[in-house]
Tab-separated table of C-alpha atoms and ligand atoms in Angstrom:
chain	number	residue	atom	x	y	z
A	1	PRO	CA	90.911	-38.537	86.264
A	2	GLU	CA	92.525	-40.358	83.421
A	3	ASN	CA	95.509	-42.461	84.228
A	4	GLY	CA	97.509	-45.162	82.580
A	5	SER	CA	100.518	-44.365	80.477
A	6	LEU	CA	101.168	-40.938	79.075
A	7	SER	CA	103.830	-40.594	76.391
A	8	ILE	CA	104.953	-37.163	75.371
A	9	ILE	CA	106.909	-37.124	72.161
A	10	VAL	CA	108.806	-33.972	71.272
A	11	LEU	CA	109.643	-33.949	67.581
A	12	GLY	CA	112.483	-31.617	66.765
A	13	ALA	CA	113.952	-32.412	70.169
A	14	SER	CA	117.343	-30.899	69.486
A	15	GLY	CA	115.988	-27.634	68.122
A	16	ASP	CA	115.744	-24.235	69.722
A	17	LEU	CA	112.055	-24.226	70.579
A	18	ALA	CA	112.252	-27.640	72.229
A	19	LYS	CA	115.244	-26.670	74.353
A	20	LYS	CA	114.057	-23.226	75.318
A	21	LYS	CA	110.329	-23.769	75.695
A	22	THR	CA	108.970	-27.301	75.387
A	23	PHE	CA	111.312	-29.216	77.686
A	24	PRO	CA	111.475	-26.473	80.341
A	25	ALA	CA	107.653	-26.379	80.363
A	26	LEU	CA	107.519	-30.153	80.780
A	27	PHE	CA	110.065	-29.889	83.543
A	28	ASN	CA	107.971	-27.296	85.394
A	29	LEU	CA	104.963	-29.585	85.200
A	30	PHE	CA	107.060	-32.471	86.453
A	31	LYS	CA	108.344	-30.379	89.374
A	32	GLN	CA	104.780	-29.660	90.446
A	33	GLY	CA	103.870	-33.333	90.389
A	34	LEU	CA	101.701	-32.932	87.292
A	35	LEU	CA	103.662	-35.471	85.273
A	36	PRO	CA	103.939	-38.430	87.650
A	37	SER	CA	106.998	-40.496	86.846
A	38	ASN	CA	105.123	-43.775	87.192
A	39	GLU	CA	102.884	-42.803	84.271
A	40	VAL	CA	104.872	-40.491	82.060
A	41	HIS	CA	107.531	-41.148	79.488
A	42	ILE	CA	109.036	-38.466	77.363
A	43	PHE	CA	110.600	-39.102	73.987
A	44	GLY	CA	112.750	-36.810	71.940
A	45	TYR	CA	112.816	-37.424	68.208
A	46	ALA	CA	115.106	-35.666	65.734
A	47	ARG	CA	117.538	-36.303	62.929
A	48	THR	CA	120.722	-35.630	64.886
A	49	LYS	CA	122.541	-38.817	65.813
A	50	ILE	CA	122.964	-38.589	69.556
A	51	THR	CA	122.416	-40.865	72.526
A	52	ASP	CA	119.862	-40.489	75.320
A	53	ASP	CA	122.564	-39.092	77.560
A	54	GLU	CA	123.755	-36.622	74.998
A	55	LEU	CA	120.248	-35.214	74.652
A	56	ARG	CA	119.923	-35.055	78.430
A	57	ASP	CA	123.211	-33.187	78.677
A	58	ARG	CA	122.087	-30.714	76.061
A	59	LEU	CA	118.871	-30.040	77.932
A	60	ARG	CA	120.288	-29.872	81.433
A	61	GLY	CA	121.577	-26.308	81.067
A	62	TYR	CA	118.091	-25.074	80.150
A	63	LEU	CA	116.514	-26.682	83.207
A	64	ILE	CA	118.775	-25.890	86.103
A	65	PRO	CA	117.955	-22.602	87.796
A	66	LYS	CA	119.960	-19.655	86.494
A	67	LYS	CA	121.653	-19.079	89.812
A	68	GLY	CA	122.919	-22.636	89.974
A	69	GLY	CA	120.260	-24.175	92.194
A	70	SER	CA	120.440	-26.292	95.331
A	71	SER	CA	121.421	-29.947	95.319
A	72	LYS	CA	117.709	-30.765	95.575
A	73	ASP	CA	117.026	-28.763	92.404
A	74	LEU	CA	119.767	-30.606	90.581
A	75	GLU	CA	118.378	-33.900	91.801
A	76	THR	CA	114.906	-33.007	90.445
A	77	VAL	CA	116.458	-32.099	87.096
A	78	SER	CA	118.211	-35.476	86.986
A	79	GLN	CA	115.009	-37.343	87.847
A	80	PHE	CA	113.213	-35.523	85.058
A	81	LEU	CA	115.962	-36.167	82.538
A	82	GLN	CA	115.787	-39.865	83.334
A	83	LEU	CA	112.245	-39.882	81.921
A	84	ILE	CA	113.550	-38.846	78.526
A	85	LYS	CA	114.566	-41.254	75.810
A	86	TYR	CA	115.854	-40.279	72.440
A	87	VAL	CA	114.961	-41.769	69.074
A	88	CYS	CA	116.798	-40.677	65.980
A	89	GLY	CA	115.158	-40.578	62.569
A	90	ALA	CA	114.177	-38.466	59.603
A	91	TYR	CA	110.847	-36.658	59.455
A	92	ASP	CA	109.625	-38.671	56.495
A	93	ALA	CA	111.203	-42.038	57.315
A	94	GLU	CA	108.993	-44.994	58.033
A	95	GLU	CA	111.796	-46.796	59.930
A	96	GLY	CA	112.227	-43.902	62.334
A	97	PHE	CA	108.560	-43.745	63.224
A	98	ARG	CA	108.230	-47.509	63.486
A	99	LEU	CA	111.120	-47.470	65.903
A	100	LEU	CA	109.520	-44.612	67.835
A	101	ASP	CA	106.269	-46.553	68.074
A	102	LYS	CA	108.154	-49.591	69.326
A	103	GLU	CA	109.870	-47.558	72.039
A	104	ILE	CA	106.611	-45.940	73.152
A	105	SER	CA	104.811	-49.279	73.190
A	106	LYS	CA	107.480	-50.859	75.390
A	107	HIS	CA	106.615	-48.446	78.166
A	108	GLU	CA	102.918	-48.710	77.624
A	109	VAL	CA	102.745	-52.468	77.978
A	110	SER	CA	103.553	-52.593	81.650
A	111	LYS	CA	100.936	-49.913	82.404
A	112	HIS	CA	98.173	-51.436	80.302
A	113	SER	CA	97.877	-54.440	82.476
A	114	GLU	CA	96.696	-52.064	85.213
A	115	ASN	CA	94.191	-49.855	83.443
A	116	GLY	CA	94.611	-50.006	79.742
A	117	LEU	CA	94.863	-46.367	78.750
A	118	SER	CA	97.413	-45.271	76.225
A	119	ARG	CA	97.773	-41.529	75.785
A	120	ARG	CA	100.137	-40.140	73.205
A	121	LEU	CA	100.918	-36.484	72.882
A	122	PHE	CA	103.022	-35.475	69.880
A	123	TYR	CA	104.569	-32.034	70.090
A	124	LEU	CA	105.815	-30.742	66.748
A	125	ALA	CA	108.641	-28.362	67.613
A	126	LEU	CA	109.440	-28.266	63.920
A	127	PRO	CA	109.213	-25.996	60.894
A	128	PRO	CA	105.776	-26.214	59.266
A	129	SER	CA	107.282	-27.463	56.001
A	130	VAL	CA	107.596	-30.907	57.592
A	131	TYR	CA	104.199	-30.967	59.325
A	132	PRO	CA	102.424	-32.879	56.539
A	133	SER	CA	105.027	-35.635	56.350
A	134	VAL	CA	105.390	-35.922	60.126
A	135	CYS	CA	101.623	-36.036	60.604
A	136	LYS	CA	101.376	-38.749	57.966
A	137	MET	CA	104.050	-40.804	59.730
A	138	ILE	CA	102.331	-40.417	63.099
A	139	ARG	CA	98.987	-41.335	61.587
A	140	HIS	CA	100.350	-44.446	59.927
A	141	TYR	CA	102.817	-45.757	62.457
A	142	CYS	CA	102.416	-44.135	65.836
A	143	MET	CA	98.752	-43.863	66.785
A	144	ASN	CA	97.764	-45.057	70.208
A	145	LYS	CA	96.472	-48.572	70.205
A	146	THR	CA	92.825	-47.630	70.285
A	147	ASP	CA	91.613	-50.985	71.445
A	148	LEU	CA	93.288	-50.142	74.705
A	149	GLY	CA	91.503	-46.802	75.077
A	150	GLY	CA	93.123	-43.392	75.423
A	151	TRP	CA	94.020	-40.881	72.740
A	152	THR	CA	96.530	-39.387	70.317
A	153	ARG	CA	96.894	-35.608	70.191
A	154	VAL	CA	99.127	-33.435	68.049
A	155	VAL	CA	100.410	-30.010	69.016
A	156	VAL	CA	101.576	-27.718	66.224
A	157	GLU	CA	103.333	-24.392	66.467
A	158	LYS	CA	103.024	-21.321	64.345
A	159	PRO	CA	103.661	-20.228	61.623
A	160	PHE	CA	100.763	-22.171	60.140
A	161	GLY	CA	101.345	-21.071	56.575
A	162	ARG	CA	102.342	-17.735	55.045
A	163	ASP	CA	98.990	-16.542	53.782
A	164	LEU	CA	95.419	-17.680	53.352
A	165	ALA	CA	96.081	-20.134	50.528
A	166	SER	CA	99.129	-21.816	52.075
A	167	ALA	CA	97.477	-22.023	55.498
A	168	GLU	CA	94.372	-23.594	54.017
A	169	GLU	CA	96.493	-26.092	52.127
A	170	LEU	CA	98.349	-27.030	55.285
A	171	SER	CA	95.092	-27.294	57.208
A	172	SER	CA	93.594	-29.603	54.586
A	173	GLN	CA	96.638	-31.845	54.488
A	174	ILE	CA	96.678	-32.232	58.251
A	175	GLY	CA	92.888	-32.294	58.430
A	176	GLU	CA	92.819	-35.443	56.325
A	177	LEU	CA	94.918	-37.200	58.926
A	178	PHE	CA	93.526	-35.930	62.219
A	179	GLU	CA	90.221	-34.787	63.582
A	180	GLU	CA	90.013	-31.180	64.717
A	181	SER	CA	89.609	-32.466	68.278
A	182	GLN	CA	93.053	-34.085	68.062
A	183	LEU	CA	94.798	-30.942	66.811
A	184	TYR	CA	96.143	-28.330	69.195
A	185	ARG	CA	97.394	-25.210	67.369
A	186	ILE	CA	99.440	-23.361	69.928
A	187	ASP	CA	99.470	-19.626	70.206
A	188	HIS	CA	101.467	-19.120	73.356
A	189	TYR	CA	99.853	-15.730	74.024
A	190	LEU	CA	96.693	-17.628	74.910
A	191	GLY	CA	98.631	-19.213	77.755
A	192	LYS	CA	99.585	-15.928	79.384
A	193	GLU	CA	97.979	-15.198	82.730
A	194	LEU	CA	96.484	-11.851	81.855
A	195	VAL	CA	95.260	-13.017	78.498
A	196	GLN	CA	93.439	-15.835	80.251
A	197	ASN	CA	92.075	-13.271	82.646
A	198	LEU	CA	90.349	-11.276	79.913
A	199	LEU	CA	87.160	-13.317	79.840
A	200	VAL	CA	86.809	-13.110	83.605
A	201	LEU	CA	87.434	-9.393	83.658
A	202	ARG	CA	84.970	-8.673	80.941
A	203	PHE	CA	82.158	-10.986	81.860
A	204	ALA	CA	82.362	-11.279	85.643
A	205	ASN	CA	82.479	-7.569	86.447
A	206	ARG	CA	79.461	-5.367	86.449
A	207	PHE	CA	81.764	-2.347	86.096
A	208	PHE	CA	82.713	-3.227	82.597
A	209	LEU	CA	79.572	-4.725	81.143
A	210	PRO	CA	77.733	-1.492	80.306
A	211	LEU	CA	80.856	0.428	79.287
A	212	TRP	CA	82.499	-2.011	76.922
A	213	ASN	CA	81.223	-0.629	73.638
A	214	ARG	CA	81.356	2.138	71.048
A	215	ASP	CA	79.295	4.502	73.185
A	216	ASN	CA	82.026	4.735	75.805
A	217	ILE	CA	85.256	3.472	74.340
A	218	ASP	CA	87.084	5.728	71.916
A	219	ASN	CA	89.842	3.402	70.799
A	220	VAL	CA	91.728	0.288	71.836
A	221	GLN	CA	95.442	-0.257	71.501
A	222	ILE	CA	97.130	-3.631	71.567
A	223	VAL	CA	100.851	-3.198	71.689
A	224	PHE	CA	103.855	-5.486	71.614
A	225	ARG	CA	107.368	-4.095	71.915
A	226	GLU	CA	110.674	-5.808	72.157
A	227	ASP	CA	113.889	-4.034	73.038
A	228	PHE	CA	116.030	-6.417	71.019
A	229	GLY	CA	116.255	-7.128	67.317
A	230	THR	CA	116.124	-10.448	65.515
A	231	ASP	CA	119.074	-11.709	67.563
A	232	GLY	CA	120.501	-14.346	65.261
A	233	ARG	CA	117.033	-15.336	64.006
A	234	GLY	CA	117.250	-12.924	61.064
A	235	GLY	CA	117.130	-15.653	58.440
A	236	TYR	CA	113.905	-17.093	59.869
A	237	PHE	CA	112.387	-13.736	60.621
A	238	ASP	CA	113.028	-12.304	57.183
A	239	GLN	CA	110.784	-14.892	55.587
A	240	TYR	CA	107.907	-13.854	57.827
A	241	GLY	CA	108.176	-10.315	59.163
A	242	ILE	CA	106.482	-8.781	62.173
A	243	ILE	CA	102.912	-9.165	60.913
A	244	ARG	CA	103.184	-12.927	60.472
A	245	ASP	CA	105.415	-13.327	63.529
A	246	ILE	CA	103.362	-11.386	66.079
A	247	ILE	CA	100.311	-9.549	64.785
A	248	GLN	CA	98.357	-12.086	62.732
A	249	ASN	CA	98.495	-14.563	65.602
A	250	HIS	CA	99.386	-13.282	69.075
A	251	LEU	CA	97.886	-9.797	68.941
A	252	LEU	CA	94.867	-10.795	66.912
A	253	GLN	CA	94.042	-13.493	69.463
A	254	VAL	CA	94.225	-10.888	72.203
A	255	LEU	CA	92.004	-8.585	70.142
A	256	CYS	CA	89.393	-11.332	69.819
A	257	LEU	CA	89.195	-11.729	73.582
A	258	VAL	CA	88.903	-7.984	74.088
A	259	ALA	CA	86.213	-7.587	71.460
A	260	MET	CA	84.140	-10.776	71.479
A	261	GLU	CA	80.579	-11.109	72.692
A	262	LYS	CA	79.828	-13.153	75.782
A	263	PRO	CA	79.916	-16.851	74.947
A	264	ILE	CA	76.910	-18.887	76.019
A	265	SER	CA	79.176	-20.950	78.265
A	266	LEU	CA	82.822	-21.636	78.946
A	267	ASN	CA	82.764	-24.595	76.634
A	268	PRO	CA	85.783	-24.205	74.294
A	269	GLU	CA	83.607	-24.404	71.187
A	270	ASN	CA	81.304	-21.648	72.448
A	271	ILE	CA	84.271	-19.413	73.161
A	272	ARG	CA	85.901	-20.079	69.838
A	273	ASP	CA	82.612	-19.481	68.016
A	274	GLU	CA	82.557	-15.955	69.414
A	275	LYS	CA	86.194	-15.312	68.535
A	276	VAL	CA	85.622	-16.337	64.935
A	277	LYS	CA	82.729	-13.902	64.657
A	278	VAL	CA	85.024	-11.024	65.643
A	279	LEU	CA	87.562	-12.020	63.030
A	280	GLN	CA	84.920	-12.360	60.373
A	281	SER	CA	83.621	-8.881	61.178
A	282	ILE	CA	86.929	-7.120	60.577
A	283	ASP	CA	86.944	-4.833	57.539
A	284	PRO	CA	89.724	-5.028	54.938
A	285	ILE	CA	92.754	-3.019	56.106
A	286	LYS	CA	93.222	0.319	54.357
A	287	ASP	CA	96.716	1.162	53.063
A	288	GLU	CA	96.554	4.551	54.760
A	289	GLU	CA	95.940	2.838	58.101
A	290	VAL	CA	99.192	0.903	58.040
A	291	ILE	CA	102.669	2.094	58.954
A	292	LEU	CA	105.555	-0.286	58.473
A	293	GLY	CA	109.066	0.066	59.796
A	294	GLN	CA	112.429	-1.642	59.588
A	295	TYR	CA	115.132	-0.834	62.127
A	296	ASP	CA	118.498	0.441	60.980
A	297	GLY	CA	121.004	-2.391	61.090
A	298	TYR	CA	118.451	-5.163	60.483
A	299	LYS	CA	120.073	-5.988	57.143
A	300	ASP	CA	123.542	-6.260	58.718
A	301	ASP	CA	122.615	-9.818	59.680
A	302	PRO	CA	124.384	-11.910	57.005
A	303	THR	CA	121.323	-14.166	56.686
A	304	VAL	CA	119.097	-11.218	55.721
A	305	PRO	CA	119.174	-10.135	52.042
A	306	ASP	CA	120.511	-6.622	51.388
A	307	ASP	CA	117.309	-5.565	49.674
A	308	SER	CA	114.940	-7.008	52.292
A	309	ASN	CA	111.546	-5.297	52.395
A	310	THR	CA	110.523	-7.166	55.558
A	311	PRO	CA	108.947	-5.043	58.280
A	312	THR	CA	110.254	-5.394	61.828
A	313	PHE	CA	107.614	-2.916	62.990
A	314	ALA	CA	103.994	-2.377	62.060
A	315	THR	CA	101.058	-0.340	63.256
A	316	VAL	CA	97.791	-1.431	61.724
A	317	VAL	CA	94.308	-0.100	62.415
A	318	LEU	CA	91.675	-2.825	62.505
A	319	ARG	CA	88.002	-1.952	62.344
A	320	ILE	CA	85.356	-4.303	63.580
A	321	HIS	CA	82.134	-3.913	61.714
A	322	ASN	CA	79.463	-4.809	64.250
A	323	GLU	CA	76.997	-3.230	66.594
A	324	ARG	CA	79.373	-3.082	69.544
A	325	TRP	CA	82.443	-1.716	67.806
A	326	GLU	CA	81.475	0.202	64.680
A	327	GLY	CA	83.697	3.293	64.540
A	328	VAL	CA	86.138	2.223	67.260
A	329	PRO	CA	89.668	1.807	65.909
A	330	PHE	CA	91.682	-1.113	67.256
A	331	ILE	CA	95.265	0.054	66.898
A	332	VAL	CA	97.515	-2.969	66.783
A	333	LYS	CA	101.207	-2.333	67.001
A	334	ALA	CA	104.270	-4.559	67.192
A	335	GLY	CA	107.942	-3.899	66.824
A	336	LYS	CA	111.388	-5.285	67.407
A	337	ALA	CA	114.407	-3.251	68.529
A	338	LEU	CA	112.286	-0.603	70.224
A	339	ASN	CA	112.850	1.363	73.424
A	340	SER	CA	111.298	-1.159	75.813
A	341	ARG	CA	109.961	-4.698	76.198
A	342	LYS	CA	106.277	-4.610	76.924
A	343	ALA	CA	102.974	-6.080	75.834
A	344	GLU	CA	99.803	-4.298	76.844
A	345	ILE	CA	96.204	-3.554	76.033
A	346	ARG	CA	94.998	0.031	76.412
A	347	VAL	CA	91.322	0.682	76.376
A	348	GLN	CA	90.867	4.422	76.032
A	349	PHE	CA	87.504	5.888	76.968
A	350	LYS	CA	85.829	8.887	75.415
A	351	ASP	CA	85.998	12.350	76.948
A	352	VAL	CA	83.449	13.231	79.601
A	353	PRO	CA	80.669	15.236	77.957
A	354	GLY	CA	80.100	18.720	79.382
A	355	ASP	CA	83.347	18.687	81.327
A	356	ILE	CA	83.221	21.326	84.048
A	357	PHE	CA	86.730	20.647	85.350
A	358	LYS	CA	88.529	21.079	82.067
A	359	CYS	CA	90.106	17.770	82.905
A	360	LYS	CA	90.675	16.805	79.314
A	361	LYS	CA	94.094	18.318	79.774
A	362	GLN	CA	94.784	15.602	82.321
A	363	GLY	CA	94.139	12.875	79.823
A	364	ARG	CA	91.330	10.431	79.333
A	365	ASN	CA	90.191	7.479	81.386
A	366	GLU	CA	92.158	4.461	80.348
A	367	PHE	CA	92.064	0.883	81.421
A	368	VAL	CA	95.427	-0.744	80.886
A	369	ILE	CA	96.162	-4.447	81.051
A	370	ARG	CA	99.861	-5.155	81.054
A	371	LEU	CA	100.516	-8.685	79.873
A	372	GLN	CA	104.253	-8.451	80.488
A	373	PRO	CA	106.635	-7.811	82.063
A	374	SER	CA	105.247	-7.455	85.598
A	375	GLU	CA	101.619	-8.370	85.018
A	376	ALA	CA	99.283	-5.579	86.083
A	377	MET	CA	96.005	-3.844	85.463
A	378	TYR	CA	95.417	-0.229	86.180
A	379	MET	CA	92.761	2.345	85.596
A	380	LYS	CA	93.739	5.869	84.901
A	381	LEU	CA	91.212	8.178	86.371
A	382	THR	CA	90.850	11.811	87.234
A	383	VAL	CA	90.783	12.707	90.926
A	384	LYS	CA	91.022	15.871	92.922
A	385	GLN	CA	94.590	16.827	93.577
A	386	PRO	CA	94.774	16.507	97.376
A	387	GLY	CA	95.104	19.894	98.997
A	388	LEU	CA	93.291	23.160	99.435
A	389	GLU	CA	92.763	23.957	95.792
A	390	MET	CA	90.168	22.384	93.521
A	391	ARG	CA	92.526	20.951	90.973
A	392	THR	CA	92.268	17.713	89.098
A	393	VAL	CA	95.012	15.254	88.495
A	394	GLN	CA	95.247	11.919	86.768
A	395	SER	CA	95.914	8.993	89.070
A	396	GLU	CA	95.709	5.212	89.018
A	397	LEU	CA	93.817	2.399	90.624
A	398	ASP	CA	96.480	-0.180	90.397
A	399	LEU	CA	96.434	-3.958	90.637
A	400	SER	CA	99.995	-5.177	90.248
A	401	TYR	CA	100.267	-8.920	90.418
A	402	GLY	CA	103.761	-8.829	91.902
A	403	GLN	CA	102.360	-7.094	94.975
A	404	ARG	CA	98.858	-8.476	95.182
A	405	TYR	CA	99.752	-12.106	94.507
A	406	GLN	CA	103.215	-12.200	95.991
A	407	ASP	CA	103.006	-15.839	96.943
A	408	THR	CA	101.666	-17.121	93.659
A	409	LYS	CA	104.055	-18.162	90.973
A	410	ILE	CA	102.583	-17.249	87.606
A	411	PRO	CA	102.916	-20.248	85.295
A	412	GLU	CA	104.697	-20.019	81.981
A	413	ALA	CA	102.423	-19.957	78.968
A	414	TYR	CA	103.775	-23.191	77.522
A	415	GLU	CA	103.453	-25.011	80.803
A	416	ARG	CA	99.780	-24.212	81.011
A	417	LEU	CA	99.080	-25.026	77.393
A	418	ILE	CA	100.784	-28.405	77.520
A	419	LEU	CA	98.739	-29.250	80.590
A	420	ASP	CA	95.585	-28.224	78.704
A	421	THR	CA	96.567	-30.576	75.917
A	422	ILE	CA	96.978	-33.450	78.354
A	423	ARG	CA	93.598	-32.598	79.869
A	424	GLY	CA	91.970	-32.288	76.455
A	425	ASP	CA	90.904	-28.670	76.840
A	426	GLN	CA	91.030	-26.809	73.526
A	427	GLN	CA	89.796	-23.470	74.795
A	428	HIS	CA	93.192	-21.827	74.520
A	429	PHE	CA	94.061	-23.224	71.112
A	430	VAL	CA	93.293	-21.844	67.683
A	431	ARG	CA	90.559	-23.600	65.741
A	432	ARG	CA	90.859	-24.095	62.014
A	433	ASP	CA	88.184	-21.548	61.105
A	434	GLU	CA	89.800	-18.939	63.382
A	435	LEU	CA	93.090	-19.462	61.652
A	436	LYS	CA	91.485	-19.077	58.263
A	437	ALA	CA	89.681	-15.883	59.238
A	438	ALA	CA	92.889	-14.454	60.719
A	439	TRP	CA	94.825	-15.070	57.515
A	440	LYS	CA	92.029	-13.611	55.456
A	441	ILE	CA	92.377	-10.269	57.228
A	442	PHE	CA	96.087	-9.918	56.612
A	443	THR	CA	96.701	-11.695	53.314
A	444	PRO	CA	96.010	-8.745	50.946
A	445	LEU	CA	98.312	-6.511	53.014
A	446	LEU	CA	101.010	-9.176	53.250
A	447	HIS	CA	100.957	-9.705	49.505
A	448	LYS	CA	101.408	-5.979	48.915
A	449	ILE	CA	104.434	-6.006	51.207
A	450	ASP	CA	105.841	-9.175	49.609
A	451	ASP	CA	105.478	-7.524	46.182
A	452	GLY	CA	107.283	-4.408	47.391
A	453	LYS	CA	104.205	-2.211	46.917
A	454	LEU	CA	104.335	-1.092	50.532
A	455	LYS	CA	107.690	-0.247	52.036
A	456	PRO	CA	108.861	-0.056	55.630
A	457	LEU	CA	110.151	3.262	56.973
A	458	PRO	CA	113.547	3.203	58.669
A	459	TYR	CA	113.746	3.695	62.437
A	460	LYS	CA	116.539	3.804	64.964
A	461	PRO	CA	117.004	0.786	67.203
A	462	GLY	CA	115.980	1.762	70.720
A	463	SER	CA	113.432	4.318	69.504
A	464	ARG	CA	109.601	4.279	69.565
A	465	GLY	CA	109.550	3.206	65.914
A	466	PRO	CA	108.729	5.456	62.956
A	467	GLU	CA	107.129	8.762	63.964
A	468	ALA	CA	104.502	8.223	61.305
A	469	ALA	CA	103.053	5.476	63.525
A	470	ASP	CA	102.398	7.941	66.360
A	471	GLU	CA	100.841	10.277	63.826
A	472	LEU	CA	98.531	7.540	62.578
A	473	GLN	CA	97.447	6.702	66.129
A	474	ALA	CA	96.689	10.340	66.819
A	475	LYS	CA	94.812	10.648	63.536
A	476	VAL	CA	92.455	7.822	64.413
A	477	GLY	CA	91.770	9.275	67.843
A	478	TYR	CA	94.307	8.032	70.385
A	479	VAL	CA	95.208	10.728	72.882
A	480	GLN	CA	98.669	10.259	74.321
A	481	THR	CA	98.637	10.364	78.112
A	482	HIS	CA	101.794	10.792	80.077
A	483	GLY	CA	103.274	9.403	83.215
A	484	TYR	CA	102.525	5.939	84.416
B	501	BG6	C1	107.280	-15.588	69.213
B	501	BG6	C2	107.923	-14.815	68.095
B	501	BG6	O1	106.126	-16.220	68.753
B	501	BG6	O2	106.961	-14.697	70.266
B	501	BG6	C3	109.151	-14.071	68.583
B	501	BG6	O3	108.279	-15.694	67.051
B	501	BG6	C4	108.834	-13.243	69.806
B	501	BG6	O4	109.686	-13.248	67.564
B	501	BG6	C5	108.082	-14.063	70.840
B	501	BG6	O5	110.058	-12.789	70.356
B	501	BG6	C6	107.574	-13.182	71.961
B	501	BG6	O6	107.049	-13.972	72.985
B	501	BG6	P1	106.981	-13.421	74.469
B	501	BG6	O7	106.246	-14.463	75.205
B	501	BG6	O8	108.395	-13.219	74.907
B	501	BG6	O9	106.261	-12.121	74.381
């Protein structure tokens, strides 16, 4: 294992993402002994003029357990906070980054005498508009001292651009400064337990191997619902909309894992090669296979323009043009302010040919993978209704993680992904060509929406979204099943 000094630098340390996700994830790793305090130093960098203690005080509330926590918990929080130092500076200011480098180096010196490694992990919890300048500053002033060994890695968050052209521009700017192997583009859906499980499910189970194709599968749904609206993030959200916020990244990544061919090995490059092929095989989206929605009340947010055309809901049918999936619609749906909070994959099988039980009425076989909440997988199948009569009923084979793995705490996505970054494993990060292919699929549609050529339908908060979306799903072949 590598050891020596590990410096984790969170840029944008006083922002929302850092407080809610990055620092809590680091804290969870620390709690599990994965960030040993004799090796690790954490730095917060931002423009706000505050002291180390002020930053620590701001973070404390996000780290202590919701129910207050025991004195031991509070002690662990304090130990963690002591690892954090704050450096104040602008995102394009040489002085700030020189100072940051000086602070990092101070801690490294004492460790180098032992084993010489200097590892620097820069986490950009920042808006993408400042990525190029921040990356330039890191490149010029804050790289690890290579003569001592070790590495410098940079983690960037979405949105990476607004469309194909802007994403490519951003990629080229950053690509001139860092090698692809140093760049970790986070998509936190790739850190979710059941998303990580997809490869195992598909390629380690004989059950699925012969069935996972157009001969047996009728359609696949990938669904994201939230039961709250933009919640004070209206200004940010309005510039992006649901397709850029959720579908082009999170749901498309999930789709790749559901649809990809078996990689030749678990090597991250082999896996990402297969994902790119799926993306490159997706046909252009047809206007008639898109339904957009905007919930009533969305524009009441004072930071959202009165004439906003931004969708808060979308159902899009994606069609993969290859031997495995030709003719199978992938129905991808995401919405805010809906009736529930849920993310799931539904693989719906075709009807049984020559059905002697008339069981079609009971619904089709479905394999459902619930990513959240309450991780689970279940298979809907038709069984005989127990009793004297020969009747069929739809039932479930159910693997609920809460019951089956009671004693295992499922790690947070960010926690896992930060650990991957430290370990240098890029499997669960988006490669540049994947990003490009993903933008290519959605850019024509996004431009039509931006130009007002496609308009969202209104829907009531707390509903299922526009009815037209259910109609589209039914039109392309999804059969609604009830219950479960
Ligand atoms: C983020 C989006 O990437 O994902 C948010 O910007 C969304 O709008 C969030 O709420 C959903 O993440 P999760 O893990 O709660 O499903």
